[in-house]
Short mmCIF file of C-alpha atoms in Angstrom, two decimals:
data_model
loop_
_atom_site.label_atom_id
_atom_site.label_comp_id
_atom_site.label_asym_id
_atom_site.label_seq_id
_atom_site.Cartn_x
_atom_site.Cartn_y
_atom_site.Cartn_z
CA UNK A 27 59.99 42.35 31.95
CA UNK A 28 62.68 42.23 29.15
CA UNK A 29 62.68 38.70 27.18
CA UNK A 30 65.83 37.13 26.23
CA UNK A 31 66.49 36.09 22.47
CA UNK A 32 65.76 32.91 23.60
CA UNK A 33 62.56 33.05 25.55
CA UNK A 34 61.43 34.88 22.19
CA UNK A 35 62.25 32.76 19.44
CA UNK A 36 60.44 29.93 22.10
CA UNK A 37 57.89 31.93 22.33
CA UNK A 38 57.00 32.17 18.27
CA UNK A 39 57.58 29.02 17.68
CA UNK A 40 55.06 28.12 20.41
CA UNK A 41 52.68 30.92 19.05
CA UNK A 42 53.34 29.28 15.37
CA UNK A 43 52.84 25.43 16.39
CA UNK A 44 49.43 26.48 18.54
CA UNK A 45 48.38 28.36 14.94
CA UNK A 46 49.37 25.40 13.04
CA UNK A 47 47.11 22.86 15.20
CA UNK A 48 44.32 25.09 14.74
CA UNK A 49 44.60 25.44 11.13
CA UNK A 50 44.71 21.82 10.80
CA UNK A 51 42.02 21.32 13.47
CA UNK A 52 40.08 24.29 10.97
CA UNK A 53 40.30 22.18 7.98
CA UNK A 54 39.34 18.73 9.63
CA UNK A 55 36.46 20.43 10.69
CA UNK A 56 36.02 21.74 7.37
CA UNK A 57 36.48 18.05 5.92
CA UNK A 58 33.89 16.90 8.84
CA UNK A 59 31.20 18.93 7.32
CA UNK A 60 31.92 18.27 3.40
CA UNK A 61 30.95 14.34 4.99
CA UNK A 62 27.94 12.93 3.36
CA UNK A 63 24.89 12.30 5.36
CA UNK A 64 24.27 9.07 6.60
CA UNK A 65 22.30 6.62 3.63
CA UNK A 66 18.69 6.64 5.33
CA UNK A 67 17.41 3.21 4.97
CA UNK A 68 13.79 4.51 3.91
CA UNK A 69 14.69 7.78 2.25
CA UNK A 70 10.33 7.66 1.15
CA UNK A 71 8.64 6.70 4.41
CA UNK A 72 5.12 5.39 4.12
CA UNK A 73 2.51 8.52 5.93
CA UNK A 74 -0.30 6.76 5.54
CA UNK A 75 -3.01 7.61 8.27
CA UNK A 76 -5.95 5.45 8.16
CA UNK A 77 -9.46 7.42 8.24
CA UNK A 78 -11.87 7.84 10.39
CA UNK A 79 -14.18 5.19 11.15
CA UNK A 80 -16.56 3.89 13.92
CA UNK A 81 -17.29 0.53 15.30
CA UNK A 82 -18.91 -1.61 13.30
CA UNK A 83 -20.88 -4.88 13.80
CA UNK A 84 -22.02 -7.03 10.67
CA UNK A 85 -24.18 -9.07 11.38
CA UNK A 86 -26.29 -12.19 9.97
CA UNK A 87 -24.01 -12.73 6.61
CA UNK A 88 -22.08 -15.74 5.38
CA UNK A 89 -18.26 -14.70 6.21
CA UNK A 90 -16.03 -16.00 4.19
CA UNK A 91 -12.79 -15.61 6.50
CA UNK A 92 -9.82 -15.59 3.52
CA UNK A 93 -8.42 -18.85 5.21
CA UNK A 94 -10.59 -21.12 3.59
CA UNK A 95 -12.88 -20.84 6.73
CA UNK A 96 -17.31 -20.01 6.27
CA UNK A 97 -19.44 -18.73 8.37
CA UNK A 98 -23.48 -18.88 7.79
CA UNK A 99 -25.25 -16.27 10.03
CA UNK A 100 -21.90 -14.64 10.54
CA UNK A 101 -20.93 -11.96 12.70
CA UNK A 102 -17.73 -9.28 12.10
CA UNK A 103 -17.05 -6.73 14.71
CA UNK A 104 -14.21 -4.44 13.96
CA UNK A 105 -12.93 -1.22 16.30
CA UNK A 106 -10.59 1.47 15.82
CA UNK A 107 -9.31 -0.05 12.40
CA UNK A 108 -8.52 -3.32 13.65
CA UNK A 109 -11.36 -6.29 12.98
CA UNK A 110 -11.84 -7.65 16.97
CA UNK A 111 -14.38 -10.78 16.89
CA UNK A 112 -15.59 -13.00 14.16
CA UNK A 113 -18.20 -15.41 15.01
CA UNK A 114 -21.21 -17.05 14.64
CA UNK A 115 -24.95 -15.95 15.67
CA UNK A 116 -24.08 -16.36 19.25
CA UNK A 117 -21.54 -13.65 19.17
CA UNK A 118 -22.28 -10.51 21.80
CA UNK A 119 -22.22 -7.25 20.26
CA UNK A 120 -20.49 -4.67 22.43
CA UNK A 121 -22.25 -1.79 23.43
CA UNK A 122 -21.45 1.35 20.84
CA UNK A 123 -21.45 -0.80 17.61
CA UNK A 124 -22.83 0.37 14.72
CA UNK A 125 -25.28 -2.76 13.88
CA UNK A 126 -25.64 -3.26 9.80
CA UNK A 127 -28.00 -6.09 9.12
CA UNK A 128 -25.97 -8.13 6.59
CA UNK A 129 -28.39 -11.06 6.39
CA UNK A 130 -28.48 -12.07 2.74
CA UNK A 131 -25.67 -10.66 1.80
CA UNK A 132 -21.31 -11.90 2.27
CA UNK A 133 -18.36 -10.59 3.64
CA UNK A 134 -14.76 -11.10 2.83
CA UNK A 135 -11.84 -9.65 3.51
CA UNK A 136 -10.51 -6.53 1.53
CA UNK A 137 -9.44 -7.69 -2.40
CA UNK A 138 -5.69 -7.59 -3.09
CA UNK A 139 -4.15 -7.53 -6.23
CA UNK A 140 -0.51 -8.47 -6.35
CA UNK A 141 0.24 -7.38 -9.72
CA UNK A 142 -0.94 -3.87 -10.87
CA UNK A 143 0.50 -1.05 -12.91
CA UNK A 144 -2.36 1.34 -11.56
CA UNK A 145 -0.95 5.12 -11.27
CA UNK A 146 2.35 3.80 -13.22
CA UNK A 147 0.40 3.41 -16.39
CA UNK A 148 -2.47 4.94 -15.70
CA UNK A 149 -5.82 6.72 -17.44
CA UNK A 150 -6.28 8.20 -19.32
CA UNK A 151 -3.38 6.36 -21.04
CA UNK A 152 -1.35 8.78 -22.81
CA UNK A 153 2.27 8.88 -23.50
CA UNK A 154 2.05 11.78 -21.24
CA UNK A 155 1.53 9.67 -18.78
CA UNK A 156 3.06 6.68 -19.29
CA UNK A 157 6.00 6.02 -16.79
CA UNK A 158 5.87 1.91 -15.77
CA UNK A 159 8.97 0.92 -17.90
CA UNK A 160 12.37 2.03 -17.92
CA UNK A 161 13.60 0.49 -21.02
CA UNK A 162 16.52 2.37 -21.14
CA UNK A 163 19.17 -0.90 -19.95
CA UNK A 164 18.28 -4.51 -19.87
CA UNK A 165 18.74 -3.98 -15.66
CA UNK A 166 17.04 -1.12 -14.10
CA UNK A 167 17.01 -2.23 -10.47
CA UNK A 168 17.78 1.44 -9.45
CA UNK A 169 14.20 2.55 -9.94
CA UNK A 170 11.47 2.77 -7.65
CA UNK A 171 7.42 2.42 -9.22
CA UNK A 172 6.72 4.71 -6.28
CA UNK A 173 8.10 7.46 -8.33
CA UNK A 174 6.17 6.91 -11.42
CA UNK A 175 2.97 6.80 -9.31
CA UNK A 176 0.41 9.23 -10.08
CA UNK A 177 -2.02 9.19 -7.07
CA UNK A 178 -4.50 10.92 -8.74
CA UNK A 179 -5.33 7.81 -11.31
CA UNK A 180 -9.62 7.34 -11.82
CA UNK A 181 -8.26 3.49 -11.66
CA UNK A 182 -7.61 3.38 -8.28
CA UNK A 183 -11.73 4.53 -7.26
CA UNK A 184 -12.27 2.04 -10.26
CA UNK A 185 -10.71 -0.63 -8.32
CA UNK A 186 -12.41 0.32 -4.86
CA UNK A 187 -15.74 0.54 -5.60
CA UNK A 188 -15.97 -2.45 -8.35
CA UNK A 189 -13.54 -4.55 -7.00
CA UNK A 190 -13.51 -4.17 -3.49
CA UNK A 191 -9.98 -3.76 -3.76
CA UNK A 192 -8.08 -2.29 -0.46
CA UNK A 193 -4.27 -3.08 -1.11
CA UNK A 194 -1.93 -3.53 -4.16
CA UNK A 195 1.27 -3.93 -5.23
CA UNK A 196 2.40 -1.58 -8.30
CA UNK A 197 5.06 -2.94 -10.16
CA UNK A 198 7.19 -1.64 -13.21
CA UNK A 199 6.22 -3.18 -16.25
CA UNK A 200 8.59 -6.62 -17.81
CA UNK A 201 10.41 -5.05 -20.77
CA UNK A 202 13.85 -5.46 -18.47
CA UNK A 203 15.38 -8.49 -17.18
CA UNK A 204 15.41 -6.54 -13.69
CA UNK A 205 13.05 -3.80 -13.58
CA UNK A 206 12.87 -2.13 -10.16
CA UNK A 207 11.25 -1.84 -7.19
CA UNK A 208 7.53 -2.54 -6.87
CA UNK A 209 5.27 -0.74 -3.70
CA UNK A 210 2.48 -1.96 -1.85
CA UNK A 211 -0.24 0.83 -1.80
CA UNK A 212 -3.84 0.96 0.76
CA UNK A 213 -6.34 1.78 -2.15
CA UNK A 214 -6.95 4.95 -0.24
CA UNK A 215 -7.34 8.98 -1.72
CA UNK A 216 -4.07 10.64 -0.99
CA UNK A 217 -2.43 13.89 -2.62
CA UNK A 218 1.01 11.66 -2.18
CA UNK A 219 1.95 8.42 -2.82
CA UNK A 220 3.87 8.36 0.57
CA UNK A 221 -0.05 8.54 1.70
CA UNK A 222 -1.15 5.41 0.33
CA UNK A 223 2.25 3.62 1.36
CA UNK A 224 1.31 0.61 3.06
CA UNK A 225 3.06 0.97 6.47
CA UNK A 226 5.47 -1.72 6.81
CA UNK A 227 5.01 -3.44 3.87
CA UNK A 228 8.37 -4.51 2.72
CA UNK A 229 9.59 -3.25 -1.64
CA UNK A 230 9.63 -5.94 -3.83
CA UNK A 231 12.06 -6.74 -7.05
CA UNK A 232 10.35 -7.04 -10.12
CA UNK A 233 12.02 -9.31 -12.56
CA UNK A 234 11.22 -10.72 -15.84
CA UNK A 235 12.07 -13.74 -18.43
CA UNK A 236 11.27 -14.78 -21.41
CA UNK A 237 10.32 -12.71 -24.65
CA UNK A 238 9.74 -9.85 -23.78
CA UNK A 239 13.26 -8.56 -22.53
CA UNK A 240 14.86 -10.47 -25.30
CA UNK A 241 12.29 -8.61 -27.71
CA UNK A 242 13.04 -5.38 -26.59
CA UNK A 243 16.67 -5.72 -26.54
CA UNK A 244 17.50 -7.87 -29.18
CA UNK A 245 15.45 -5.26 -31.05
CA UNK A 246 17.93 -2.78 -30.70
CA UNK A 247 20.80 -5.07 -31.76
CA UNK A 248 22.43 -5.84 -28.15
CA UNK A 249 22.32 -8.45 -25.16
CA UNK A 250 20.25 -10.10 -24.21
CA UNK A 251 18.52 -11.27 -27.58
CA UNK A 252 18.08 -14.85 -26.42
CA UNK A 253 16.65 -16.88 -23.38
CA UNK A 254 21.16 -17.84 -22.75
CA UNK A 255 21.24 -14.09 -23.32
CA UNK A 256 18.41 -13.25 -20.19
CA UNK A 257 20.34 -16.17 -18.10
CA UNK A 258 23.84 -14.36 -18.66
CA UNK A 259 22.85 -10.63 -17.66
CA UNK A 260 20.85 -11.62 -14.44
CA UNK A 261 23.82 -13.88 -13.44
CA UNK A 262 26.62 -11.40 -13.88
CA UNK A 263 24.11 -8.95 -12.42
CA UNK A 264 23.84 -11.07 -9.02
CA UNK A 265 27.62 -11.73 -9.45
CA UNK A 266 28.47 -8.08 -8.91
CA UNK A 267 25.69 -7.47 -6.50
CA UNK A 268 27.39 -9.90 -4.34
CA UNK A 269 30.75 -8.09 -4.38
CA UNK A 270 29.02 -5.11 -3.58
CA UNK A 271 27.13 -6.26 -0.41
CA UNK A 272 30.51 -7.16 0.88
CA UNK A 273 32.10 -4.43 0.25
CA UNK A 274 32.66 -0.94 1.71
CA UNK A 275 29.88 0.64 0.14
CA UNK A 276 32.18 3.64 -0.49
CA UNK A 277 30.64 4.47 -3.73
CA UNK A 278 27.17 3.82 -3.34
CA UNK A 279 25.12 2.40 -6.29
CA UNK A 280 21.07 2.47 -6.46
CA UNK A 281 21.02 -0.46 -8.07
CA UNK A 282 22.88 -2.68 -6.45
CA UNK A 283 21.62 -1.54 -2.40
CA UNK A 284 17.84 -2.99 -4.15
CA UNK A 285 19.62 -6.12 -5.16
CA UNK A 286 21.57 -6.70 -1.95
CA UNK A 287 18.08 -6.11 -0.30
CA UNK A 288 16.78 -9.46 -1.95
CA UNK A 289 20.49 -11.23 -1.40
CA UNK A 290 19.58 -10.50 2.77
CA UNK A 291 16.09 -11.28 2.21
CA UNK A 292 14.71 -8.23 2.97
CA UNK A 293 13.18 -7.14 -0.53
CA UNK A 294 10.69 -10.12 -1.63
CA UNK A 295 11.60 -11.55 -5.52
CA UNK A 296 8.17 -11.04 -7.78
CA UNK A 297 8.98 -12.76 -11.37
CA UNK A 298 6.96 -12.33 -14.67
CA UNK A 299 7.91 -15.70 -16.66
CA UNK A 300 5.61 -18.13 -18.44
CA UNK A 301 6.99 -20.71 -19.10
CA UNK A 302 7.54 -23.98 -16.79
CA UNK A 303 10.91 -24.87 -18.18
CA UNK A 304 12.10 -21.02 -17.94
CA UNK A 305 10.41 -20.92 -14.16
CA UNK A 306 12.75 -24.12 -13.47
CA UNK A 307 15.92 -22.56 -14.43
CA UNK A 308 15.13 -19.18 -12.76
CA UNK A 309 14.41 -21.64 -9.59
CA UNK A 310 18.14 -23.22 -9.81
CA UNK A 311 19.31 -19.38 -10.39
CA UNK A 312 18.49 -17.95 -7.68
CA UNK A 313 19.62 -21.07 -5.48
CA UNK A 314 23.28 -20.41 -6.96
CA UNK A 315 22.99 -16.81 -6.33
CA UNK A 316 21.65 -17.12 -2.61
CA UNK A 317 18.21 -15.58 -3.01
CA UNK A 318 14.75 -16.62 -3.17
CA UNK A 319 11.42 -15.48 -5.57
CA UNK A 320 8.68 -15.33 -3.90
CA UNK A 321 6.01 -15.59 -6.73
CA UNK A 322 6.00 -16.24 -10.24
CA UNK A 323 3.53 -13.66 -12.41
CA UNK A 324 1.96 -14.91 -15.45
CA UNK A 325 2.53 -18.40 -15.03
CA UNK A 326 0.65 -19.64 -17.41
CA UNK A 327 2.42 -23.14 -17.56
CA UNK A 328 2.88 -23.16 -13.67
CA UNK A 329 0.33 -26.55 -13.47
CA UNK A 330 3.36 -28.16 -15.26
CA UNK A 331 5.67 -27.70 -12.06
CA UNK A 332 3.29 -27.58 -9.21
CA UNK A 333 5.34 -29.66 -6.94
CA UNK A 334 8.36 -27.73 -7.96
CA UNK A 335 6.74 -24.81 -7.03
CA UNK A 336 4.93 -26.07 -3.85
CA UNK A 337 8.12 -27.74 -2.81
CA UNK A 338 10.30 -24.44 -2.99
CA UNK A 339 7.01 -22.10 -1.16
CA UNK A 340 6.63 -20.11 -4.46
CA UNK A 341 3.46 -18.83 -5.25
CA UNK A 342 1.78 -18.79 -8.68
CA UNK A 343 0.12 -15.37 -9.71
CA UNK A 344 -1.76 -16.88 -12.75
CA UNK A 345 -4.89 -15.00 -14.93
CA UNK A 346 -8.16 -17.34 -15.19
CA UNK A 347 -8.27 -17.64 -18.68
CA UNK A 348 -5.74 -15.12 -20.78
CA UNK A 349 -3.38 -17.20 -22.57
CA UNK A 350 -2.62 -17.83 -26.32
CA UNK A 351 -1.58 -14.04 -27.18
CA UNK A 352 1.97 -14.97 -27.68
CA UNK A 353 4.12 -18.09 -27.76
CA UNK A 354 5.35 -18.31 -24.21
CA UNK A 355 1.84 -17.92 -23.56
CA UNK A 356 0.37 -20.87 -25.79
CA UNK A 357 0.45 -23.98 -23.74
CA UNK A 358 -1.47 -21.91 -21.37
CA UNK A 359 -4.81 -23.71 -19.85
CA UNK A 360 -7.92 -22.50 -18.04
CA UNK A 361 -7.90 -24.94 -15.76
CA UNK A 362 -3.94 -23.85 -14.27
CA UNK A 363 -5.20 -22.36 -10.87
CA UNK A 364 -7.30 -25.39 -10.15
CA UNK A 365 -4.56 -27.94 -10.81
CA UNK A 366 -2.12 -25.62 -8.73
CA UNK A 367 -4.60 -25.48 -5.85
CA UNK A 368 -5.42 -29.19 -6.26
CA UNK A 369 -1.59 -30.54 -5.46
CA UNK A 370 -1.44 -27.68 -2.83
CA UNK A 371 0.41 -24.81 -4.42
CA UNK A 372 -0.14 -21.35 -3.53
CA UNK A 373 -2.44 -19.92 -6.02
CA UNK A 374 -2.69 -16.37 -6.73
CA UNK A 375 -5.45 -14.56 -9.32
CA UNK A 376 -3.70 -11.64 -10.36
CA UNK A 377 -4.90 -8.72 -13.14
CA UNK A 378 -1.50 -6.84 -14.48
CA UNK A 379 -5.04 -5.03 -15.86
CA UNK A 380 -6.95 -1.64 -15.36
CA UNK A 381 -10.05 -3.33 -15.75
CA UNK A 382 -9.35 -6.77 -14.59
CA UNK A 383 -8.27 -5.45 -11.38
CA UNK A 384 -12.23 -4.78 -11.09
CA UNK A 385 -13.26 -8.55 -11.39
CA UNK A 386 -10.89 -10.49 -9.39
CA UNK A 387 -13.51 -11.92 -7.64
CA UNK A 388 -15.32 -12.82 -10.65
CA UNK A 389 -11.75 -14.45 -12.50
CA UNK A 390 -11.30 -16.36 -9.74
CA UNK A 391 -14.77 -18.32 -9.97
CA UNK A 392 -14.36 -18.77 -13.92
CA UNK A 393 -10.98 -21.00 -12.26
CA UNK A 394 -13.31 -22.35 -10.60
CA UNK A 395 -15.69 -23.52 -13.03
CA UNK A 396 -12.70 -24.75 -15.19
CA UNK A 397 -11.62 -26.99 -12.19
CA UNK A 398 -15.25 -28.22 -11.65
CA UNK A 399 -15.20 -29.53 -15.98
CA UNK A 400 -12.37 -31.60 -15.31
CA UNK A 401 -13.24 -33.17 -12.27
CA UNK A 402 -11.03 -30.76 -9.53
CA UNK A 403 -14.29 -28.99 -6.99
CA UNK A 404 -12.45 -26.33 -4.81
CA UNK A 405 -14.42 -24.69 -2.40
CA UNK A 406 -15.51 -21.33 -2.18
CA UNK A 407 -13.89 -20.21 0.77
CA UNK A 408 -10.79 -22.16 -0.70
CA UNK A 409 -11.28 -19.68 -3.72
CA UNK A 410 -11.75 -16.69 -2.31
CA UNK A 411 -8.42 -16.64 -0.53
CA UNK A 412 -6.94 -16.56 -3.95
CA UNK A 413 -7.84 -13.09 -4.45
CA UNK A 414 -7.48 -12.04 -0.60
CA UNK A 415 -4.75 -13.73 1.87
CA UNK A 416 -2.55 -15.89 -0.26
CA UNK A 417 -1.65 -12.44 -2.14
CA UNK A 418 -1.39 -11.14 1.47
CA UNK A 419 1.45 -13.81 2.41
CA UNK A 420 3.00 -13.10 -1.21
CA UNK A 421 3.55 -9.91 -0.50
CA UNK A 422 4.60 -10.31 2.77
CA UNK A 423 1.82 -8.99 4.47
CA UNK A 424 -0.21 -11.67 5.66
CA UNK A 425 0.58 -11.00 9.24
CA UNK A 426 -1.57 -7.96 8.74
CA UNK A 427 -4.23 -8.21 6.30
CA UNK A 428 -5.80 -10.39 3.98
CA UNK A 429 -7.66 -12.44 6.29
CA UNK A 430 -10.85 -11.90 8.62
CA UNK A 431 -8.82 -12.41 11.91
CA UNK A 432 -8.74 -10.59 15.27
CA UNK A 433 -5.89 -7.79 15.69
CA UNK A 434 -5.74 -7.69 11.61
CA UNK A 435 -6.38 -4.64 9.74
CA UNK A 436 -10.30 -3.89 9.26
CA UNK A 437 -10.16 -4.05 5.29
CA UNK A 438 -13.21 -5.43 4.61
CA UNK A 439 -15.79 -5.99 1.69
CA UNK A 440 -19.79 -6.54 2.16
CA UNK A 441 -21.03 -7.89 -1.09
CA UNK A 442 -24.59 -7.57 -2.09
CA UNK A 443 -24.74 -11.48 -2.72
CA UNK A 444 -22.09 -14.52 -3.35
CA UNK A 445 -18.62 -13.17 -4.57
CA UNK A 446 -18.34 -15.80 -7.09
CA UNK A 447 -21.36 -14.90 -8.69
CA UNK A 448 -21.08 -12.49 -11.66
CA UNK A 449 -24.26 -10.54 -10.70
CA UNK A 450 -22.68 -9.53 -7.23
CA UNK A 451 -21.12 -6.32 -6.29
CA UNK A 452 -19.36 -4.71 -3.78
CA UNK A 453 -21.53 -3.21 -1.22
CA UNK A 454 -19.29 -1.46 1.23
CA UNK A 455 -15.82 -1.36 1.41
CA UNK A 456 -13.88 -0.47 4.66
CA UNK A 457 -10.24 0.34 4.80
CA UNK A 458 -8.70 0.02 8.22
CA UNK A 459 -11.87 0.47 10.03
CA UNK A 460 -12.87 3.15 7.49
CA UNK A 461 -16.16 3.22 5.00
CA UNK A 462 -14.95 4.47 2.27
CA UNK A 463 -17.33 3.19 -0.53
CA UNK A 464 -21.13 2.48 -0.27
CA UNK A 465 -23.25 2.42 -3.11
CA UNK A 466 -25.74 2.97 -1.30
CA UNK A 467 -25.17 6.18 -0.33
CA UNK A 468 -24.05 8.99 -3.44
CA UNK A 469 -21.80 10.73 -0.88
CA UNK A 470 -19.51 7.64 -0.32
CA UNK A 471 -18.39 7.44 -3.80
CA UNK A 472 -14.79 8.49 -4.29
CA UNK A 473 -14.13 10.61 -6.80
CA UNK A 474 -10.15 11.19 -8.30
CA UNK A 475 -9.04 14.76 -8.51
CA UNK A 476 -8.41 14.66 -11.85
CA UNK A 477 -12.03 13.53 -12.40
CA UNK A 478 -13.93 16.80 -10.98
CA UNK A 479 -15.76 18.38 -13.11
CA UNK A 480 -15.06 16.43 -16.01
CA UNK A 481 -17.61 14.10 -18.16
CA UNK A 482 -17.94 10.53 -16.88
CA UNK A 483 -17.30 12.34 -13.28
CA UNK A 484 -18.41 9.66 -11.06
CA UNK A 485 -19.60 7.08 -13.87
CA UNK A 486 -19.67 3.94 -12.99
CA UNK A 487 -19.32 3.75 -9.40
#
């Protein structure tokens, strides 16, 4: 069949339109995979697999429960990593449960340390090494302590097997204003840190006030130099976090997605400061900027503003005894915890210390005793929930561990006499159901990588 002109110049331009829509459909679909992939909203998910373990019955001990709660002739049962009766002498012990005749001896729940730099700044301590403190910009909220964390650290057996320590919270260190994202670890071994993540556990926001931010910056001749200084950069800092969360979050920013995390209350507020004047002011801060802390570290004046602090459900993460090395640290007292406890403040003993993070226990009843001098007698189950489930709840993970209840995790200690005794030990430590210290037994005595085969391998332990 012959076309006409017509039917032919119809024709192309049919042939040149269809061409045209499939170009353009071409480079759409071009543009479609150029599109970024969707912001994952935990990029570093925790893969933390508890160990093995077997059922377990303790039995005959004095349990203290981490809620202030004692048990003489205790008995602890836990299962499958999760603790499933605690009782007195009268409590049945399932078939299949390993008995361990704890008579003598106590039981707490696994020691938590809410303020550690373990794996960040770890040993040996080298410069090499040394990767807790971005000190690069008064506000570093766009980095994460999980990437500074070096799993292999001898600190973190240290902490087990002296300390009964089964959970912590790494933090970067306080030379910024805002200083990144913290991570709550399980004190287990693990060739990642994504292995020790604590599953669930929500990040924290480290923040600082005070001297040393103004030291460090006001060193190198720039803002903040002065206490109005700190106050100005975290303010305009919140300020423009703000206009970010309502924005279109076109042009992402690290930074600000941790910050609007603590604006929705989903990233919990941990804040070195000192001072109870400086603690006030942060307090009215963060009620014009719409968030909340959760703890103050360091708090050496803290028994200055216990009803401030007890009033507004902040927690004070305070040292026993370690004040006086600077001047927002001078008007500290031993007897801070126990005046905290005694008006009914959250009271937290905290390390920010290799070694400290091995005594908790033993910091906690030198509060104690300091209470006792002036009149103040907390009980020792009272006290032992300073180093177990009010660091739990600070952390936001007192739904889960911390305390010797049914259905929590099976992180528990066995110590070879009273916890608040300097002459007692760990024992055993479980973790989730898992034994993974016994010094009774060489074999159950973790050693770090980097340790093997070294001098000191397995010191101390």
């Amino acid at each position: 069949m012959t076309k006409s002109p017509g039917l032919r110049r119809w024709t192309s331009l049919l042939v040149l339109g269809t061409a045209l829509t499939l170009s353009a459909n071409s480079v759409d679909a071009k543009k479609e995979d150029k599109k970024p992939a969707p912001i994952a909203a935990n990029p570093y998910p925790s893969t933390y697999k508890p160990y093995p373990g077997t059922a377990t019955a303790l039995v005959g001990a004095t349990v203290y429960d981490g809620r202030g709660g004692r048990i003489e002739n205790g008995v602890v049962l836990f299962k499958d990593g999760k603790l499933v009766g605690i009782g007195g002498a009268d409590m049945a012990i399932p078939d299949g449960f390993t008995k361990i005749d704890a008579a003598g001896k106590f039981v707490t729940p696994g020691v938590i340390d809410i303020h550690s730099h373990l794996g960040v700044y770890p040993s040996p301590g080298v410069d090499a090494l040394s990767d807790g403190n971005e000190m690069t910009s008064p506000t570093t909220p766009d980095v994460w302590a999980e990437h500074s964390v070096w799993p292999q650290d001898p600190g973190f057996t240290r902490a087990l097997a002296n300390g009964g320590v089964t959970t912590l919270e790494i933090l970067p260190g306080s030379g910024n204003l805002i200083g990144g994202r913290a991570v709550t670890l399980k004190n287990v071994p693990s060739i990642t840190v994504q292995g020790m993540k604590f599953p669930g556990a929500p990040y924290a926001l480290k923040m600082a006030c005070g001297e040393n931010p103004k030291r460090v910056y006001g060193g190198k001749g720039q803002k903040p130099s002065t206490r109005m200084g700190n106050f100005s950069v975290d303010r305009q800092a919140w300020i423009d976090a703000r206009k970010y969360m309502d924005g279109d979050h076109a042009d992402r920013d690290l930074g600000k997605d941790t910050l609007e995390g603590v604006l929705k209350g989903e990233i919990l507020v941990q804040n070195h400061c000192y001072r109870a004047d400086e603690m006030a002011q942060v307090i009215d801060m963060s009620k014009e900027m719409g968030y909340k802390v959760t703890a103050f570290h360091h708090a050496v004046e803290a028994y200055k503003i216990a009803d401030l602090l007890r009033e507004n459900d902040i927690c004070a993460a305070v040292w026993a005894d370690w004040y006086g090395f600077k001047m927002e640290a001078y008007d500290g007292i031993p007897e801070n915890a126990a005046l905290l406890a005694n008006a009914g403040t959250c009271v937290v003993i905290h390390s920010d210390d290799e070694n400290g993070i091995q005594r908790l226990n033993q910091e906690a009843a030198k509060a104690q005793a300091d209470g006792r001098r002036i009149g103040i007698d907390i009980p020792d189950a009272k006290v032992v929930s300073w180093f177990t489930y009010n660091a739990a709840k600070a952390m936001g993970i007192g739904d889960r561990t911390g305390s010797l209840e049914s259905g929590k995790m099976a992180d528990v200690v066995l110590w070879n006499g009273n916890p608040l005794s300097v002459y007692s030990r760990p024992e055993k430590v479980w973790v989730d159901g898992a034994l993974l210290f016994d010094a009774m037994d060489p074999k159950r005595r973790p050693v770090s990588d980097f340790e093997l085969g070294q001098p000191g391998e397995g010191d101390v332990k």
